[in-house]
CSV table of C-alpha atoms and ligand atoms in Angstrom, one decimal:
chain,number,residue,atom,x,y,z
J,1,MET,CA,14.9,11.9,-12.6
J,2,ARG,CA,16.9,8.8,-11.8
J,3,TYR,CA,16.4,6.2,-9.2
J,4,ILE,CA,19.1,4.9,-6.8
J,5,SER,CA,19.2,1.9,-4.4
J,6,THR,CA,19.2,2.3,-0.7
J,7,ARG,CA,22.2,0.0,-0.6
J,8,GLY,CA,24.2,2.2,-3.0
J,9,GLN,CA,25.6,-0.5,-5.2
J,10,SER,CA,23.3,-0.5,-8.2
J,11,PRO,CA,23.4,1.8,-11.2
J,12,ALA,CA,21.0,4.8,-11.2
J,13,LEU,CA,18.1,4.2,-13.7
J,14,PRO,CA,15.2,6.1,-15.1
J,15,PHE,CA,11.6,5.3,-14.0
J,16,CYS,CA,10.6,2.9,-16.7
J,17,ASP,CA,13.7,0.7,-16.1
J,18,ILE,CA,12.8,0.2,-12.4
J,19,LEU,CA,9.0,-0.1,-12.9
J,20,LEU,CA,8.8,-3.8,-13.7
J,21,GLY,CA,11.5,-5.0,-11.3
J,22,GLY,CA,11.3,-5.5,-7.6
J,23,LEU,CA,14.4,-5.1,-5.5
J,24,ALA,CA,17.5,-3.4,-6.9
J,25,PRO,CA,20.2,-5.9,-7.9
J,26,ASP,CA,22.1,-5.1,-4.7
J,27,GLY,CA,19.1,-6.1,-2.6
J,28,GLY,CA,18.1,-2.5,-1.8
J,29,LEU,CA,15.0,-0.5,-2.6
J,30,TYR,CA,14.7,2.2,-5.2
J,31,LEU,CA,14.2,5.8,-4.3
J,32,PRO,CA,14.5,9.0,-6.5
J,33,GLU,CA,17.9,10.6,-6.3
J,34,ARG,CA,16.3,13.6,-4.6
J,35,TYR,CA,12.7,14.6,-3.6
J,36,PRO,CA,11.4,17.4,-5.8
J,37,VAL,CA,10.3,20.4,-3.7
J,38,VAL,CA,6.9,22.0,-4.4
J,39,SER,CA,6.9,25.8,-4.4
J,40,ARG,CA,4.2,27.8,-2.7
J,41,ALA,CA,3.1,29.0,-6.2
J,42,GLU,CA,2.7,25.4,-7.3
J,43,LEU,CA,0.8,24.4,-4.2
J,44,ASP,CA,-1.6,27.3,-4.7
J,45,ALA,CA,-2.1,26.3,-8.4
J,46,TRP,CA,-2.7,22.6,-7.4
J,47,ARG,CA,-5.5,23.3,-4.9
J,48,GLY,CA,-8.3,23.2,-7.4
J,49,LEU,CA,-7.1,20.3,-9.5
J,50,SER,CA,-9.1,17.1,-10.2
J,51,TYR,CA,-7.5,13.9,-8.8
J,52,ALA,CA,-6.1,12.9,-12.2
J,53,ASP,CA,-4.7,16.3,-12.9
J,54,LEU,CA,-3.1,16.5,-9.4
J,55,ALA,CA,-1.6,13.1,-10.0
J,56,LEU,CA,-0.2,14.4,-13.3
J,57,ALA,CA,1.4,17.4,-11.6
J,58,ILE,CA,3.0,15.3,-8.9
J,59,LEU,CA,4.0,12.3,-11.0
J,60,SER,CA,5.5,14.5,-13.8
J,61,LYS,CA,8.2,15.5,-11.2
J,62,TYR,CA,9.2,11.9,-10.9
J,63,ILE,CA,8.7,10.4,-14.3
J,64,ASP,CA,10.5,12.0,-17.2
J,65,ASP,CA,10.8,9.0,-19.6
J,66,ILE,CA,7.1,8.8,-20.5
J,67,PRO,CA,5.8,11.6,-22.7
J,68,ALA,CA,3.6,14.0,-20.8
J,69,ALA,CA,0.6,13.4,-23.1
J,70,ASP,CA,0.9,9.6,-22.6
J,71,LEU,CA,1.2,10.0,-18.8
J,72,LYS,CA,-1.9,12.2,-18.8
J,73,MET,CA,-3.8,9.6,-20.8
J,74,LEU,CA,-2.8,6.8,-18.3
J,75,LEU,CA,-3.8,8.9,-15.3
J,76,ASP,CA,-7.1,10.0,-16.9
J,77,GLN,CA,-7.8,6.4,-17.6
J,78,THR,CA,-6.9,5.3,-14.1
J,79,TYR,CA,-8.6,7.8,-11.7
J,80,THR,CA,-12.2,7.7,-12.9
J,81,ALA,CA,-15.4,7.9,-10.9
J,82,GLU,CA,-16.5,4.5,-12.3
J,83,THR,CA,-13.3,2.7,-11.0
J,84,TYR,CA,-13.5,4.5,-7.6
J,85,GLY,CA,-17.3,4.6,-7.3
J,86,PHE,CA,-17.9,1.8,-4.8
J,87,THR,CA,-18.9,4.1,-2.1
J,88,ARG,CA,-20.7,2.9,1.0
J,89,LYS,CA,-23.7,5.0,0.3
J,90,GLY,CA,-23.7,4.2,-3.4
J,91,GLU,CA,-23.0,7.8,-4.5
J,92,VAL,CA,-20.5,8.4,-7.2
J,93,ALA,CA,-17.3,9.8,-5.8
J,94,ALA,CA,-16.1,12.2,-8.5
J,95,ASP,CA,-13.2,13.3,-6.3
J,96,ILE,CA,-11.9,9.7,-6.0
J,97,THR,CA,-10.8,10.1,-2.3
J,98,PRO,CA,-13.7,11.9,-0.6
J,99,LEU,CA,-13.2,13.4,2.8
J,100,TYR,CA,-15.8,12.3,5.4
J,101,TRP,CA,-15.9,14.7,8.4
J,102,LEU,CA,-16.5,13.0,11.8
J,103,GLU,CA,-16.1,16.3,13.6
J,104,LYS,CA,-16.2,19.3,11.2
J,105,GLY,CA,-12.8,20.9,10.8
J,106,ARG,CA,-11.2,18.6,13.4
J,107,LEU,CA,-11.4,14.9,12.6
J,108,ALA,CA,-12.1,13.2,9.3
J,109,LEU,CA,-11.8,9.9,7.4
J,110,LEU,CA,-10.0,10.1,4.0
J,111,GLU,CA,-11.8,7.5,2.0
J,112,LEU,CA,-9.2,5.5,0.1
J,113,SER,CA,-11.2,2.3,-0.3
J,114,ASN,CA,-13.8,3.0,-2.9
J,115,GLY,CA,-12.0,1.1,-5.6
J,116,PRO,CA,-13.0,-2.3,-7.0
J,117,THR,CA,-11.6,-4.4,-4.1
J,118,LEU,CA,-12.7,-2.0,-1.3
J,119,ALA,CA,-9.1,-1.5,0.0
J,120,PHE,CA,-6.7,1.3,-0.5
J,121,LYS,CA,-4.3,-1.0,-2.4
J,122,ASP,CA,-6.5,-0.2,-5.5
J,123,MET,CA,-5.3,3.4,-5.4
J,124,ALA,CA,-1.8,2.4,-6.6
J,125,MET,CA,-2.4,-1.0,-8.1
J,126,GLN,CA,-4.9,0.3,-10.8
J,127,LEU,CA,-2.2,2.7,-12.0
J,128,LEU,CA,0.4,0.0,-11.9
J,129,GLY,CA,-1.8,-2.1,-14.2
J,130,ASN,CA,-2.0,0.7,-16.8
J,131,LEU,CA,1.7,1.6,-16.5
J,132,PHE,CA,2.8,-2.0,-16.9
J,133,GLU,CA,0.6,-2.5,-20.0
J,134,TYR,CA,1.9,0.8,-21.5
J,135,VAL,CA,5.6,0.0,-20.9
J,136,LEU,CA,5.3,-3.7,-22.0
J,137,GLU,CA,3.6,-2.7,-25.2
J,138,LYS,CA,6.3,-0.1,-26.0
J,139,ARG,CA,9.0,-2.6,-25.5
J,140,GLY,CA,7.2,-5.6,-27.1
J,141,GLU,CA,7.7,-7.6,-23.9
J,142,THR,CA,5.4,-9.8,-21.8
J,143,ILE,CA,5.3,-10.6,-18.1
J,144,ASN,CA,3.9,-13.4,-15.9
J,145,ILE,CA,3.1,-12.0,-12.5
J,146,LEU,CA,3.3,-14.6,-9.7
J,147,GLY,CA,2.2,-13.9,-6.2
J,148,ALA,CA,0.7,-15.3,-3.0
J,149,THR,CA,-2.1,-13.6,-1.1
J,150,SER,CA,-4.1,-13.9,2.0
J,151,GLY,CA,-6.6,-11.4,0.7
J,152,ASP,CA,-6.1,-7.7,-0.1
J,153,THR,CA,-3.0,-7.6,-2.3
J,154,GLY,CA,-3.8,-10.5,-4.6
J,155,SER,CA,-7.3,-9.3,-5.4
J,156,ALA,CA,-6.1,-5.7,-6.0
J,157,ALA,CA,-3.5,-7.0,-8.4
J,158,GLU,CA,-6.0,-9.1,-10.3
J,159,TYR,CA,-8.5,-6.3,-10.6
J,160,ALA,CA,-5.7,-4.0,-11.9
J,161,MET,CA,-4.3,-6.5,-14.4
J,162,ARG,CA,-7.6,-8.2,-15.7
J,163,GLY,CA,-7.8,-8.2,-19.4
J,164,LYS,CA,-4.4,-6.5,-19.9
J,165,HIS,CA,-2.4,-7.4,-23.0
J,166,GLN,CA,1.0,-9.0,-22.5
J,167,ILE,CA,0.3,-9.6,-18.8
J,168,LYS,CA,-0.8,-12.8,-17.1
J,169,VAL,CA,-1.4,-13.2,-13.3
J,170,PHE,CA,-0.8,-16.4,-11.4
J,171,MET,CA,-2.1,-15.8,-7.9
J,172,LEU,CA,-1.8,-18.5,-5.1
J,173,SER,CA,-4.2,-18.4,-2.2
J,174,PRO,CA,-4.7,-20.8,0.7
J,175,HIS,CA,-7.5,-23.2,-0.1
J,176,GLY,CA,-10.6,-22.6,2.1
J,177,LYS,CA,-8.8,-20.1,4.3
J,178,MET,CA,-10.1,-16.8,3.0
J,179,SER,CA,-13.6,-15.3,3.7
J,180,ALA,CA,-16.4,-16.2,1.3
J,181,PHE,CA,-16.4,-12.5,0.2
J,182,GLN,CA,-12.6,-12.5,-0.5
J,183,ARG,CA,-12.9,-15.8,-2.4
J,184,ALA,CA,-15.8,-14.6,-4.5
J,185,GLN,CA,-13.9,-11.3,-5.3
J,186,MET,CA,-10.9,-13.1,-6.8
J,187,TYR,CA,-12.4,-16.3,-8.2
J,188,ALA,CA,-15.3,-14.6,-10.0
J,189,LEU,CA,-12.9,-13.0,-12.4
J,190,GLN,CA,-13.4,-14.8,-15.7
J,191,GLU,CA,-10.7,-13.0,-17.8
J,192,ALA,CA,-8.4,-15.4,-19.6
J,193,ASN,CA,-5.2,-13.8,-18.3
J,194,ILE,CA,-6.1,-14.4,-14.6
J,195,PHE,CA,-5.2,-17.7,-13.0
J,196,ASN,CA,-6.5,-18.4,-9.5
J,197,ILE,CA,-4.7,-21.2,-7.8
J,198,ALA,CA,-5.9,-22.4,-4.4
J,199,VAL,CA,-3.2,-24.4,-2.8
J,200,THR,CA,-3.9,-26.9,0.0
J,201,GLY,CA,-2.2,-25.4,3.1
J,202,MET,CA,-1.8,-22.1,4.8
J,203,PHE,CA,-0.7,-18.7,3.4
J,204,ASP,CA,2.9,-19.4,4.4
J,205,ASP,CA,2.9,-22.6,2.3
J,206,ALA,CA,1.7,-20.5,-0.7
J,207,GLN,CA,4.4,-17.9,0.0
J,208,ASP,CA,7.1,-20.6,0.2
J,209,VAL,CA,6.1,-22.0,-3.2
J,210,VAL,CA,6.3,-18.5,-4.7
J,211,LYS,CA,9.8,-18.0,-3.1
J,212,ALA,CA,10.9,-21.4,-4.5
J,213,VAL,CA,9.8,-20.4,-8.0
J,214,PHE,CA,11.6,-17.0,-7.8
J,215,ASN,CA,14.7,-18.8,-6.6
J,216,ASP,CA,14.8,-20.8,-9.8
J,217,ALA,CA,16.7,-18.2,-11.9
J,218,LYS,CA,16.4,-20.2,-15.1
J,219,PHE,CA,12.7,-20.7,-14.8
J,220,LYS,CA,12.2,-17.1,-13.8
J,221,ALA,CA,14.1,-15.8,-16.8
J,222,LYS,CA,12.5,-18.2,-19.3
J,223,TYR,CA,9.0,-17.4,-18.3
J,224,LYS,CA,9.6,-13.7,-17.4
J,225,ILE,CA,8.2,-14.1,-13.9
J,226,GLY,CA,7.5,-10.8,-12.2
J,227,ALA,CA,6.0,-9.5,-9.0
J,228,VAL,CA,3.8,-6.5,-7.8
J,229,ASN,CA,4.7,-6.5,-4.2
J,230,SER,CA,4.6,-3.6,-1.8
J,231,ILE,CA,8.2,-2.5,-2.3
J,232,ASN,CA,7.4,-1.5,-5.9
J,233,TRP,CA,8.4,2.2,-6.2
J,234,ALA,CA,5.4,3.1,-8.4
J,235,ARG,CA,3.0,2.0,-5.7
J,236,VAL,CA,4.6,4.3,-3.2
J,237,LEU,CA,4.7,7.1,-5.8
J,238,ALA,CA,1.0,6.8,-6.6
J,239,GLN,CA,0.1,7.0,-2.9
J,240,ILE,CA,1.8,10.4,-2.5
J,241,VAL,CA,-1.1,11.9,-4.5
J,242,TYR,CA,-3.9,11.4,-1.9
J,243,TYR,CA,-1.9,13.1,0.9
J,244,PHE,CA,-2.0,16.2,-1.2
J,245,LYS,CA,-5.7,15.7,-2.2
J,246,GLY,CA,-6.7,15.1,1.4
J,247,TYR,CA,-4.8,18.2,2.5
J,248,PHE,CA,-6.5,20.5,0.0
J,249,ALA,CA,-9.9,19.0,0.9
J,250,ALA,CA,-9.4,19.6,4.6
J,251,THR,CA,-8.0,23.2,4.4
J,252,ARG,CA,-8.9,26.5,2.9
J,253,SER,CA,-5.4,27.9,2.6
J,254,ASN,CA,-1.9,26.6,2.1
J,255,ASP,CA,-0.9,28.3,5.4
J,256,GLN,CA,-2.7,25.6,7.3
J,257,GLN,CA,-1.2,22.4,8.6
J,258,VAL,CA,-2.8,18.9,8.8
J,259,ALA,CA,-2.0,15.7,10.6
J,260,PHE,CA,-2.5,12.2,9.2
J,261,GLY,CA,-3.4,8.9,11.0
J,262,VAL,CA,-2.2,5.9,9.1
J,263,PRO,CA,-2.9,2.2,9.8
J,264,SER,CA,0.4,0.6,9.0
J,265,GLY,CA,1.9,-2.8,8.1
J,266,ASN,CA,4.7,-2.8,5.5
J,267,PHE,CA,5.2,1.0,5.9
J,268,GLY,CA,4.2,1.6,2.2
J,269,ASN,CA,1.3,3.9,2.9
J,270,ILE,CA,2.9,6.1,5.5
J,271,CYS,CA,6.2,6.2,3.5
J,272,ALA,CA,4.2,8.1,0.9
J,273,GLY,CA,3.1,10.5,3.6
J,274,HIS,CA,6.8,11.0,4.7
J,275,ILE,CA,7.7,11.8,1.1
J,276,ALA,CA,4.8,14.2,0.6
J,277,ARG,CA,6.1,16.1,3.7
J,278,ARG,CA,9.6,16.1,2.3
J,279,MET,CA,8.2,17.6,-0.9
J,280,GLY,CA,6.9,20.5,1.2
J,281,LEU,CA,3.2,19.5,2.0
J,282,PRO,CA,2.4,21.2,5.3
J,283,ILE,CA,2.0,18.0,7.4
J,284,SER,CA,2.4,18.7,11.1
J,285,GLN,CA,2.4,15.0,12.2
J,286,LEU,CA,2.2,11.5,10.8
J,287,VAL,CA,0.5,9.3,13.4
J,288,LEU,CA,1.5,5.7,12.8
J,289,ALA,CA,-0.8,2.9,14.1
J,290,THR,CA,0.0,-0.7,14.4
J,291,ASN,CA,-2.0,-3.6,15.7
J,292,GLU,CA,-0.6,-6.2,18.2
J,293,ASN,CA,2.3,-6.7,15.6
J,294,ASP,CA,4.0,-3.6,16.9
J,295,VAL,CA,7.5,-3.7,15.4
J,296,LEU,CA,7.0,-0.1,14.0
J,297,ASP,CA,5.5,1.3,17.1
J,298,GLU,CA,8.4,-0.1,19.1
J,299,PHE,CA,10.9,1.7,16.7
J,300,PHE,CA,9.3,5.1,16.9
J,301,LYS,CA,9.0,4.8,20.7
J,302,THR,CA,12.5,3.4,21.5
J,303,GLY,CA,14.7,3.6,18.4
J,304,VAL,CA,15.0,-0.2,18.3
J,305,TYR,CA,14.0,-2.0,15.2
J,306,ARG,CA,13.4,-5.6,16.1
J,307,PRO,CA,11.9,-7.7,13.2
J,308,ARG,CA,10.0,-10.7,14.5
J,309,SER,CA,10.0,-14.3,13.5
J,310,SER,CA,6.8,-15.8,12.0
J,311,ARG,CA,6.3,-17.6,15.3
J,312,GLU,CA,6.2,-14.2,17.1
J,313,THR,CA,3.7,-12.8,14.5
J,314,TYR,CA,0.1,-12.7,15.8
J,315,VAL,CA,-2.9,-13.5,13.6
J,316,THR,CA,-5.2,-10.6,14.4
J,317,SER,CA,-8.6,-9.1,13.4
J,318,SER,CA,-6.8,-6.5,11.3
J,319,PRO,CA,-5.0,-9.1,9.2
J,320,SER,CA,-3.5,-6.8,6.5
J,321,MET,CA,-1.3,-5.3,9.2
J,322,ASP,CA,0.0,-8.7,10.5
J,323,ILE,CA,3.6,-8.2,9.5
J,324,SER,CA,6.8,-9.2,11.3
J,325,ARG,CA,9.1,-6.9,9.3
J,326,ALA,CA,8.1,-3.8,7.4
J,327,SER,CA,9.5,-4.1,3.9
J,328,ASN,CA,9.3,-0.4,3.0
J,329,PHE,CA,10.9,0.7,6.2
J,330,GLU,CA,14.4,0.6,4.7
J,331,ARG,CA,13.3,3.6,2.5
J,332,PHE,CA,12.6,5.7,5.6
J,333,VAL,CA,15.8,4.7,7.4
J,334,PHE,CA,17.8,5.6,4.3
J,335,ASP,CA,16.5,9.2,4.7
J,336,LEU,CA,17.0,9.1,8.4
J,337,VAL,CA,20.6,8.2,8.1
J,338,GLU,CA,21.1,11.1,5.7
J,339,ARG,CA,21.1,8.7,2.7
J,340,ASP,CA,24.3,7.0,3.8
J,341,SER,CA,24.1,3.6,2.0
J,342,VAL,CA,27.0,2.2,4.0
J,343,VAL,CA,25.0,2.6,7.2
J,344,VAL,CA,21.9,1.1,5.5
J,345,ARG,CA,23.9,-1.9,4.3
J,346,GLU,CA,25.3,-2.5,7.8
J,347,LEU,CA,21.9,-2.2,9.5
J,348,TRP,CA,20.2,-4.5,7.0
J,349,ALA,CA,23.0,-7.1,7.2
J,350,ARG,CA,21.8,-7.4,10.9
J,351,VAL,CA,18.2,-7.5,9.9
J,352,GLU,CA,18.9,-10.3,7.4
J,353,ARG,CA,20.6,-12.3,10.2
J,354,GLY,CA,17.4,-12.0,12.2
J,355,GLU,CA,19.0,-9.4,14.6
J,356,ALA,CA,17.7,-6.1,15.8
J,357,PHE,CA,19.3,-2.7,15.4
J,358,ASP,CA,19.2,0.2,17.9
J,359,LEU,CA,19.5,3.8,16.8
J,360,SER,CA,18.9,5.3,20.3
J,361,GLY,CA,21.8,7.3,21.5
J,362,THR,CA,23.1,7.8,17.9
J,363,PRO,CA,22.9,11.2,16.1
J,364,TYR,CA,20.1,9.7,14.0
J,365,ALA,CA,17.8,9.4,16.9
J,366,SER,CA,18.0,13.1,17.5
J,367,ARG,CA,17.2,13.7,13.8
J,368,LEU,CA,14.0,11.6,14.2
J,369,SER,CA,12.0,14.4,15.9
J,370,GLY,CA,12.5,16.4,12.7
J,371,PHE,CA,10.5,13.8,10.8
J,372,ALA,CA,7.3,14.5,12.7
J,373,PHE,CA,6.3,10.8,13.3
J,374,THR,CA,4.5,9.6,16.4
J,375,SER,CA,3.0,6.1,16.9
J,376,GLY,CA,0.8,3.9,18.9
J,377,ARG,CA,-0.5,0.3,19.1
J,378,SER,CA,-4.1,-0.9,19.0
J,379,THR,CA,-5.4,-4.3,20.2
J,380,HIS,CA,-8.4,-6.5,19.3
J,381,ALA,CA,-10.3,-5.0,22.2
J,382,ASP,CA,-9.4,-1.4,21.2
J,383,ARG,CA,-10.5,-2.2,17.6
J,384,LEU,CA,-13.9,-3.5,18.6
J,385,ALA,CA,-14.5,-0.6,21.0
J,386,THR,CA,-13.5,1.9,18.3
J,387,ILE,CA,-15.8,0.4,15.7
J,388,LYS,CA,-18.6,0.6,18.2
J,389,SER,CA,-17.9,4.1,19.4
J,390,ALA,CA,-17.5,5.4,15.8
J,391,TYR,CA,-20.9,3.9,15.0
J,392,GLU,CA,-22.5,5.4,18.0
J,393,ARG,CA,-20.9,8.8,18.0
J,394,TYR,CA,-20.6,9.5,14.3
J,395,GLY,CA,-23.1,7.0,12.7
J,396,VAL,CA,-20.2,5.6,10.5
J,397,THR,CA,-19.2,2.0,10.0
J,398,ILE,CA,-15.5,1.5,9.8
J,399,ASP,CA,-13.3,-1.5,9.1
J,400,PRO,CA,-10.9,-3.0,11.7
J,401,HIS,CA,-7.7,-1.5,10.1
J,402,THR,CA,-9.3,2.0,10.0
J,403,ALA,CA,-10.3,1.4,13.6
J,404,ASP,CA,-6.7,0.9,14.6
J,405,GLY,CA,-5.8,4.1,12.8
J,406,LEU,CA,-8.6,6.1,14.5
J,407,ASN,CA,-7.9,4.6,17.9
J,408,VAL,CA,-4.3,5.6,17.8
J,409,ALA,CA,-5.0,9.0,16.2
J,410,GLU,CA,-7.4,9.9,19.0
J,411,ALA,CA,-4.8,9.2,21.5
J,412,HIS,CA,-2.6,11.9,19.9
J,413,PRO,CA,-4.8,15.1,20.1
J,414,GLN,CA,-3.8,17.9,17.7
J,415,PRO,CA,-4.0,21.7,18.2
J,416,ALA,CA,-7.5,23.1,17.5
J,417,ASP,CA,-6.6,24.5,14.1
J,418,VAL,CA,-5.0,21.3,12.8
J,419,PRO,CA,-7.4,18.8,11.3
J,420,LEU,CA,-6.5,15.1,11.7
J,421,LEU,CA,-7.2,12.9,8.7
J,422,VAL,CA,-7.4,9.2,9.4
J,423,LEU,CA,-6.8,7.2,6.2
J,424,GLU,CA,-9.6,4.7,5.6
J,425,THR,CA,-7.7,1.7,4.2
J,426,ALA,CA,-10.6,-0.7,3.7
J,427,GLN,CA,-14.4,-0.8,3.8
J,428,ALA,CA,-16.1,-2.6,6.6
J,429,ALA,CA,-17.9,-4.9,4.1
J,430,LYS,CA,-14.7,-6.9,3.7
J,431,PHE,CA,-14.6,-7.9,7.3
J,432,ALA,CA,-18.2,-8.8,8.1
J,433,GLU,CA,-17.3,-11.4,10.8
J,434,THR,CA,-15.4,-8.8,13.0
J,435,LEU,CA,-18.1,-6.2,12.4
J,436,ARG,CA,-20.8,-8.6,13.6
J,437,ILE,CA,-18.8,-9.1,16.8
J,438,ALA,CA,-18.3,-5.3,17.3
J,439,LEU,CA,-21.8,-4.1,16.3
J,440,GLY,CA,-24.1,-7.1,16.5
J,441,HIS,CA,-25.0,-6.8,12.8
J,442,GLU,CA,-23.3,-7.1,9.5
J,443,PRO,CA,-22.0,-4.0,7.6
J,444,GLU,CA,-23.8,-2.8,4.4
J,445,ARG,CA,-21.9,-3.4,1.2
J,446,PRO,CA,-21.9,-1.3,-1.9
J,447,ALA,CA,-24.9,-2.1,-4.0
J,448,ALA,CA,-22.8,-3.0,-7.0
J,449,LEU,CA,-21.4,-6.0,-5.0
J,450,THR,CA,-24.7,-7.6,-3.9
J,451,GLY,CA,-24.8,-11.3,-4.9
J,452,LEU,CA,-21.1,-11.4,-5.5
J,453,GLU,CA,-20.8,-14.8,-3.8
J,454,SER,CA,-23.3,-16.4,-6.2
J,455,LEU,CA,-21.3,-15.6,-9.4
J,456,PRO,CA,-19.6,-18.5,-11.1
J,457,GLN,CA,-16.0,-19.0,-9.9
J,458,LYS,CA,-12.8,-19.8,-11.8
J,459,VAL,CA,-10.1,-21.5,-9.6
J,460,GLU,CA,-8.0,-24.6,-9.6
J,461,VAL,CA,-7.0,-26.4,-6.4
J,462,MET,CA,-3.4,-27.7,-6.3
J,463,ALA,CA,-0.8,-29.1,-3.9
J,464,ALA,CA,1.5,-26.5,-2.4
J,465,ASP,CA,4.4,-27.8,-4.4
J,466,ALA,CA,6.7,-25.7,-6.5
J,467,GLU,CA,7.2,-28.3,-9.3
J,468,THR,CA,3.4,-28.6,-9.7
J,469,ILE,CA,3.0,-24.8,-9.9
J,470,LYS,CA,5.9,-24.4,-12.3
J,471,ALA,CA,4.4,-27.1,-14.6
J,472,TYR,CA,1.1,-25.2,-14.5
J,473,ILE,CA,2.7,-21.9,-15.4
J,474,ALA,CA,4.7,-23.5,-18.2
J,475,ARG,CA,1.5,-24.8,-19.7
J,476,HIS,CA,-0.4,-21.5,-19.5
J,477,ALA,CA,2.3,-18.7,-19.8
G,1,PLP,C1,-2.1,-3.3,3.2
G,1,PLP,C2,-3.0,-2.7,4.2
G,1,PLP,C3,-2.6,-1.9,5.3
G,1,PLP,C4,-1.1,-1.7,5.6
G,1,PLP,O1,-0.6,-0.8,4.6
G,1,PLP,P1,1.1,-0.7,4.5
G,1,PLP,O2,1.3,0.1,3.3
G,1,PLP,O3,1.5,-2.1,4.3
G,1,PLP,O4,1.6,-0.1,5.7
G,1,PLP,C5,-3.5,-1.4,6.2
G,1,PLP,N1,-4.9,-1.6,6.0
G,1,PLP,C6,-5.3,-2.4,4.9
G,1,PLP,C7,-6.8,-2.6,4.8
G,1,PLP,C8,-4.4,-2.9,4.0
G,1,PLP,O5,-4.9,-3.7,3.0
């Protein structure tokens, strides 16, 4: 299997050659040259597999430059009950992504947030850590990962890369701006290869410093600076697995259909659902939920994609969905325009000029119905009401992002024989402040994380200045 760029002007490469990079050289995103189609016989055989074995069956179709025995070892090492055992109720989740029925046979949460940072980003990031280590070791290379985080991505990356040979992580966070829980999660890591840098300023200032360092091509090459952002293909690939796992858990036979409700920001999670459907998984509908930052809802309702400026981007109580442009969306549009990279280049030339594009009235708009998407938007008031009603109706405490997903999903009723699975993208314990407003009390947290805030912390405070950060990396890389 080789990987091609959505912009069509980069050479096709095997998996390991695109694993460590970000964008393709032509500015596009990598996708497999075709989606492997799963036969009915395979689907039947996969139904009883463990998470790690199911991941092996799916990933083997996309990765042919890692020997099968090695890939199996990496997956067995990644998807363990210890790593994904931070369940709310303190039970060990041997099936990694347990299904939690709210209404038996009709409505369920697919728990994706039992990993070490209590957000679904762990599902893919833990695998990325093991894949990076494996490939770097084989090639005798090293990497220095540089990123900026406002919470979820940075901590997931650090927990995935902690203690890994040949990898160092330099993670910038806005000094004093994250919750006490988020700070403790990252800064309590004592591994020598993890460098927490709290910069004075806001998240955008941290992000600007990272951009400035990446733009210094000489520095970037000399210190082998890399990223683990959401456009990384391996992250999307790893996420395909739990759509299959959730489908098998919710159904008895492969004749049945299911629908998924997906809280969305950068379109990474739901892009994996789109690909699972293209592979032949019987998904009747993908229900995309946004918060007040509704650039994706607008597209699926009107055919207009209108990325926003940062001035038009709201700070909301589901912060991991506060995006102004959806970085993975280009992958979906590539499929929608029948993989015509000339069209993608033209559309994204507009996006890069800060302009919108409109597919309504084009032949592509009529193709859209064949992709089984529907969408909705959820506000702060909706979120609070959904958290409260889920608690009262089902006795379950959900986080604000999952609440957006559930709220929008419930506005799209499914036929009686089609279960609707809402992806639980984080645990409520991460967002105690919002939960207190919605419920009047704080959410419980997994027993293993009690006292997290009182552990010793390792962090250095610095100015949000690219030269300062470069000098720090040069001393520690
Ligand atoms: C990242 C994140 C999302 C958005 O996922 P995308 O893949 O960017 O669409 C939703 N909820 C939580 C809790 C997240 O951390």
